[in-house]
mmCIF file with all atom_site columns, C-alpha atoms in Angstrom:
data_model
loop_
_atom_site.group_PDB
_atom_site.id
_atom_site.type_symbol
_atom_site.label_atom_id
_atom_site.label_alt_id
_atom_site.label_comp_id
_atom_site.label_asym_id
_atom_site.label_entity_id
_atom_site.label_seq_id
_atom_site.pdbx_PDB_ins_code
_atom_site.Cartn_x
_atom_site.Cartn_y
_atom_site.Cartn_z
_atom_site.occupancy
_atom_site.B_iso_or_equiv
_atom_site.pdbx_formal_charge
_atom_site.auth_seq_id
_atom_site.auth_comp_id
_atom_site.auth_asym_id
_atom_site.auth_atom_id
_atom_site.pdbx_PDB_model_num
ATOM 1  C CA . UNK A 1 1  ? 6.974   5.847  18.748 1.00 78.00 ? 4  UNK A CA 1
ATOM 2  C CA . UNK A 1 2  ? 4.521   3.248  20.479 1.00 88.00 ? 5  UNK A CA 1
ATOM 3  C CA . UNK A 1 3  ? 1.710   4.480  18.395 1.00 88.00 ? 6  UNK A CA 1
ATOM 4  C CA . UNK A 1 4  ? 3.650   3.976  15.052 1.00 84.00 ? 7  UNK A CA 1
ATOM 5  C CA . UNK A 1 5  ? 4.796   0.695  16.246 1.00 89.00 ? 8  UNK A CA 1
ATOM 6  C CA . UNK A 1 6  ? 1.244   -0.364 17.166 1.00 89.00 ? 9  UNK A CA 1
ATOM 7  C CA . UNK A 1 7  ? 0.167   1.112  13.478 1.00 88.00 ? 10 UNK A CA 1
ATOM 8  C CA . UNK A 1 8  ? 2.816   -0.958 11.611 1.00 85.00 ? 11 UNK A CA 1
ATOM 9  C CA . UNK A 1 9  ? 1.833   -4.238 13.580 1.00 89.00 ? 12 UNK A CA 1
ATOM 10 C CA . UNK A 1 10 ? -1.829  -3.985 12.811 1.00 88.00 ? 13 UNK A CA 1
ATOM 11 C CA . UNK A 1 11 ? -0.956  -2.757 9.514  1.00 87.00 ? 14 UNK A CA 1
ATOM 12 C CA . UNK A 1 12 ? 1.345   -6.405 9.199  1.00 89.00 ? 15 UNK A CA 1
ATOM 13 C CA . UNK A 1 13 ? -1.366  -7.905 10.685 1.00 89.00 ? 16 UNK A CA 1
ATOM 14 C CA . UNK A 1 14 ? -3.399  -6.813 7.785  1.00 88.00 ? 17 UNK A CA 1
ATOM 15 C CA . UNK A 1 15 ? -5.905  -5.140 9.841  1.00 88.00 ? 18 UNK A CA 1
ATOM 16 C CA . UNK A 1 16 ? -4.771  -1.569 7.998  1.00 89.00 ? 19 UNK A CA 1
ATOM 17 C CA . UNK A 1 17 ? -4.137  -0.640 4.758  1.00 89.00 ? 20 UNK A CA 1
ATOM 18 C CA . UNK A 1 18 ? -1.294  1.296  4.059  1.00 85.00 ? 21 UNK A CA 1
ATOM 19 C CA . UNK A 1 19 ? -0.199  3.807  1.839  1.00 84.00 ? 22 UNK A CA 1
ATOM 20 C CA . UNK A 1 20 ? 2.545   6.411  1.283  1.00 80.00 ? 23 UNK A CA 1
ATOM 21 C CA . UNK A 1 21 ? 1.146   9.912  1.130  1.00 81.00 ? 24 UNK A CA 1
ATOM 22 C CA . UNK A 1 22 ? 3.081   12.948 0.493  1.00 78.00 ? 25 UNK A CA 1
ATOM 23 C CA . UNK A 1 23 ? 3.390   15.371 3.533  1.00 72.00 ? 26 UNK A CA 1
ATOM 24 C CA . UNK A 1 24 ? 3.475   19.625 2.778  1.00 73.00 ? 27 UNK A CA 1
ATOM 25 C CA . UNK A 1 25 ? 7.480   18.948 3.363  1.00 77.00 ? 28 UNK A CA 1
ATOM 26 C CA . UNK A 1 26 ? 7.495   16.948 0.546  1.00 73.00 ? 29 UNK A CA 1
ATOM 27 C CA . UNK A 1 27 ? 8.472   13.462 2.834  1.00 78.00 ? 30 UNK A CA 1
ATOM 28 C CA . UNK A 1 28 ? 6.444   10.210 2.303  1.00 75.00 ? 31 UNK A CA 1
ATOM 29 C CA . UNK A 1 29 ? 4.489   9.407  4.962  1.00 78.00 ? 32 UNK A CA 1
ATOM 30 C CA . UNK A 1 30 ? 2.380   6.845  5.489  1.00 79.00 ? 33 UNK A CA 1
ATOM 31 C CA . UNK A 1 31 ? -1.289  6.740  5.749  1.00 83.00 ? 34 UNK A CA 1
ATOM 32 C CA . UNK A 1 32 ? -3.714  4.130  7.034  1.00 86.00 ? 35 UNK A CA 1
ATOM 33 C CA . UNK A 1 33 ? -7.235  3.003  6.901  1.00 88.00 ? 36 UNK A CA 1
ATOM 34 C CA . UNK A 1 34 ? -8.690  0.339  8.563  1.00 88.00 ? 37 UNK A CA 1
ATOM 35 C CA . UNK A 1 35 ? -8.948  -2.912 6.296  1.00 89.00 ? 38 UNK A CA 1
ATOM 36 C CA . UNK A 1 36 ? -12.321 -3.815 8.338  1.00 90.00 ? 39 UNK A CA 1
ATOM 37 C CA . UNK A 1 37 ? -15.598 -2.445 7.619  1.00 91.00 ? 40 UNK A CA 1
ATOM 38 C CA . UNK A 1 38 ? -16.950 -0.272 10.655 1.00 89.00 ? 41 UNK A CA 1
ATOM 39 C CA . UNK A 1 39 ? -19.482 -2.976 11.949 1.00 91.00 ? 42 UNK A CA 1
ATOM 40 C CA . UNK A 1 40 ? -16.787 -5.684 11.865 1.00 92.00 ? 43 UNK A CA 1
ATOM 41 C CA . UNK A 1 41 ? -14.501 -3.392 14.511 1.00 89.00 ? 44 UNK A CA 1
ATOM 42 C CA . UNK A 1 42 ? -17.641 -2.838 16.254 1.00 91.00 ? 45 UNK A CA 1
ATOM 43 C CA . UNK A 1 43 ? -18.918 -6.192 16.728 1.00 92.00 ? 46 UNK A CA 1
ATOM 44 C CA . UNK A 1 44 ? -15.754 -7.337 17.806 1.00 90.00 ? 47 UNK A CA 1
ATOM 45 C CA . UNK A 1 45 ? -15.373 -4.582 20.778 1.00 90.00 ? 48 UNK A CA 1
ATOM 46 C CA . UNK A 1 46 ? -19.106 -4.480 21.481 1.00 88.00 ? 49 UNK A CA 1
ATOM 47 C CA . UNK A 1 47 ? -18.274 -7.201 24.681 1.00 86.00 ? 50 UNK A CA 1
ATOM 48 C CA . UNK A 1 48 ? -14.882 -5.479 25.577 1.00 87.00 ? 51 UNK A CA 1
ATOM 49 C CA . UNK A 1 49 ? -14.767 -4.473 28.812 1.00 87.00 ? 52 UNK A CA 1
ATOM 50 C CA . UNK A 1 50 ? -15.151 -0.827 29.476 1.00 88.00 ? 53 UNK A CA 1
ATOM 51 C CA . UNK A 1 51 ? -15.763 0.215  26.098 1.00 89.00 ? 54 UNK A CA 1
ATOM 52 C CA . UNK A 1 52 ? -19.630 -1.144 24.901 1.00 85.00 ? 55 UNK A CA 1
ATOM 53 C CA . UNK A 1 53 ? -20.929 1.829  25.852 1.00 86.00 ? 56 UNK A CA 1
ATOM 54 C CA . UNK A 1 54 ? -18.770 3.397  23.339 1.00 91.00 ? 57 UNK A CA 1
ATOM 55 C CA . UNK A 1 55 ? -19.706 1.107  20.748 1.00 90.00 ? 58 UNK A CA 1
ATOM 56 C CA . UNK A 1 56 ? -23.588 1.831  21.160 1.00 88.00 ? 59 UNK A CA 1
ATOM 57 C CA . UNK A 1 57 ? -22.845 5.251  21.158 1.00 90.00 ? 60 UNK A CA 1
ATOM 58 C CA . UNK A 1 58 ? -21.299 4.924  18.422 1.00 90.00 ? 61 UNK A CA 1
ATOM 59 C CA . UNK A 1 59 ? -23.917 2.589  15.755 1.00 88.00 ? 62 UNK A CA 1
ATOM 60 C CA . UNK A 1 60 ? -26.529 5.712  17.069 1.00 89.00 ? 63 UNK A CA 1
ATOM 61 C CA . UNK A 1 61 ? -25.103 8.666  16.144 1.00 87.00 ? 64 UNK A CA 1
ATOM 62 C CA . UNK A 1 62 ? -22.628 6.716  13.420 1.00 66.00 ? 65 UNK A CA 1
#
């Protein structure tokens, strides 16, 4: 449940945009996408401790 919480505050937060997709069950569900282009998200974690090496790795093999 922490993980939908954490999706429905960022989501409030308007850093996700939501929608309601349609599972094989037939439920709604909902989907998200970040509301950020890529190098936004990456600029702003590029200093973050313990993760720039992510980052890098990530604008090389993007």
């Amino acid at each position: 449940m922490a993980v939908v919480s954490a999706l429905g505050a960022l989501a409030q937060d308007d850093l996700l945009a939501t929608e309601r997709t349609e599972s094989a069950t037939g439920k709604g569900r909902p989907a998200y996408d970040s509301a950020l282009d890529t190098e936004t998200v990456l600029s702003a974690l590029d200093d973050a401790d313990g993760v720039g090496s992510y980052v890098e790795r990530s604008r090389t093999t993007g």
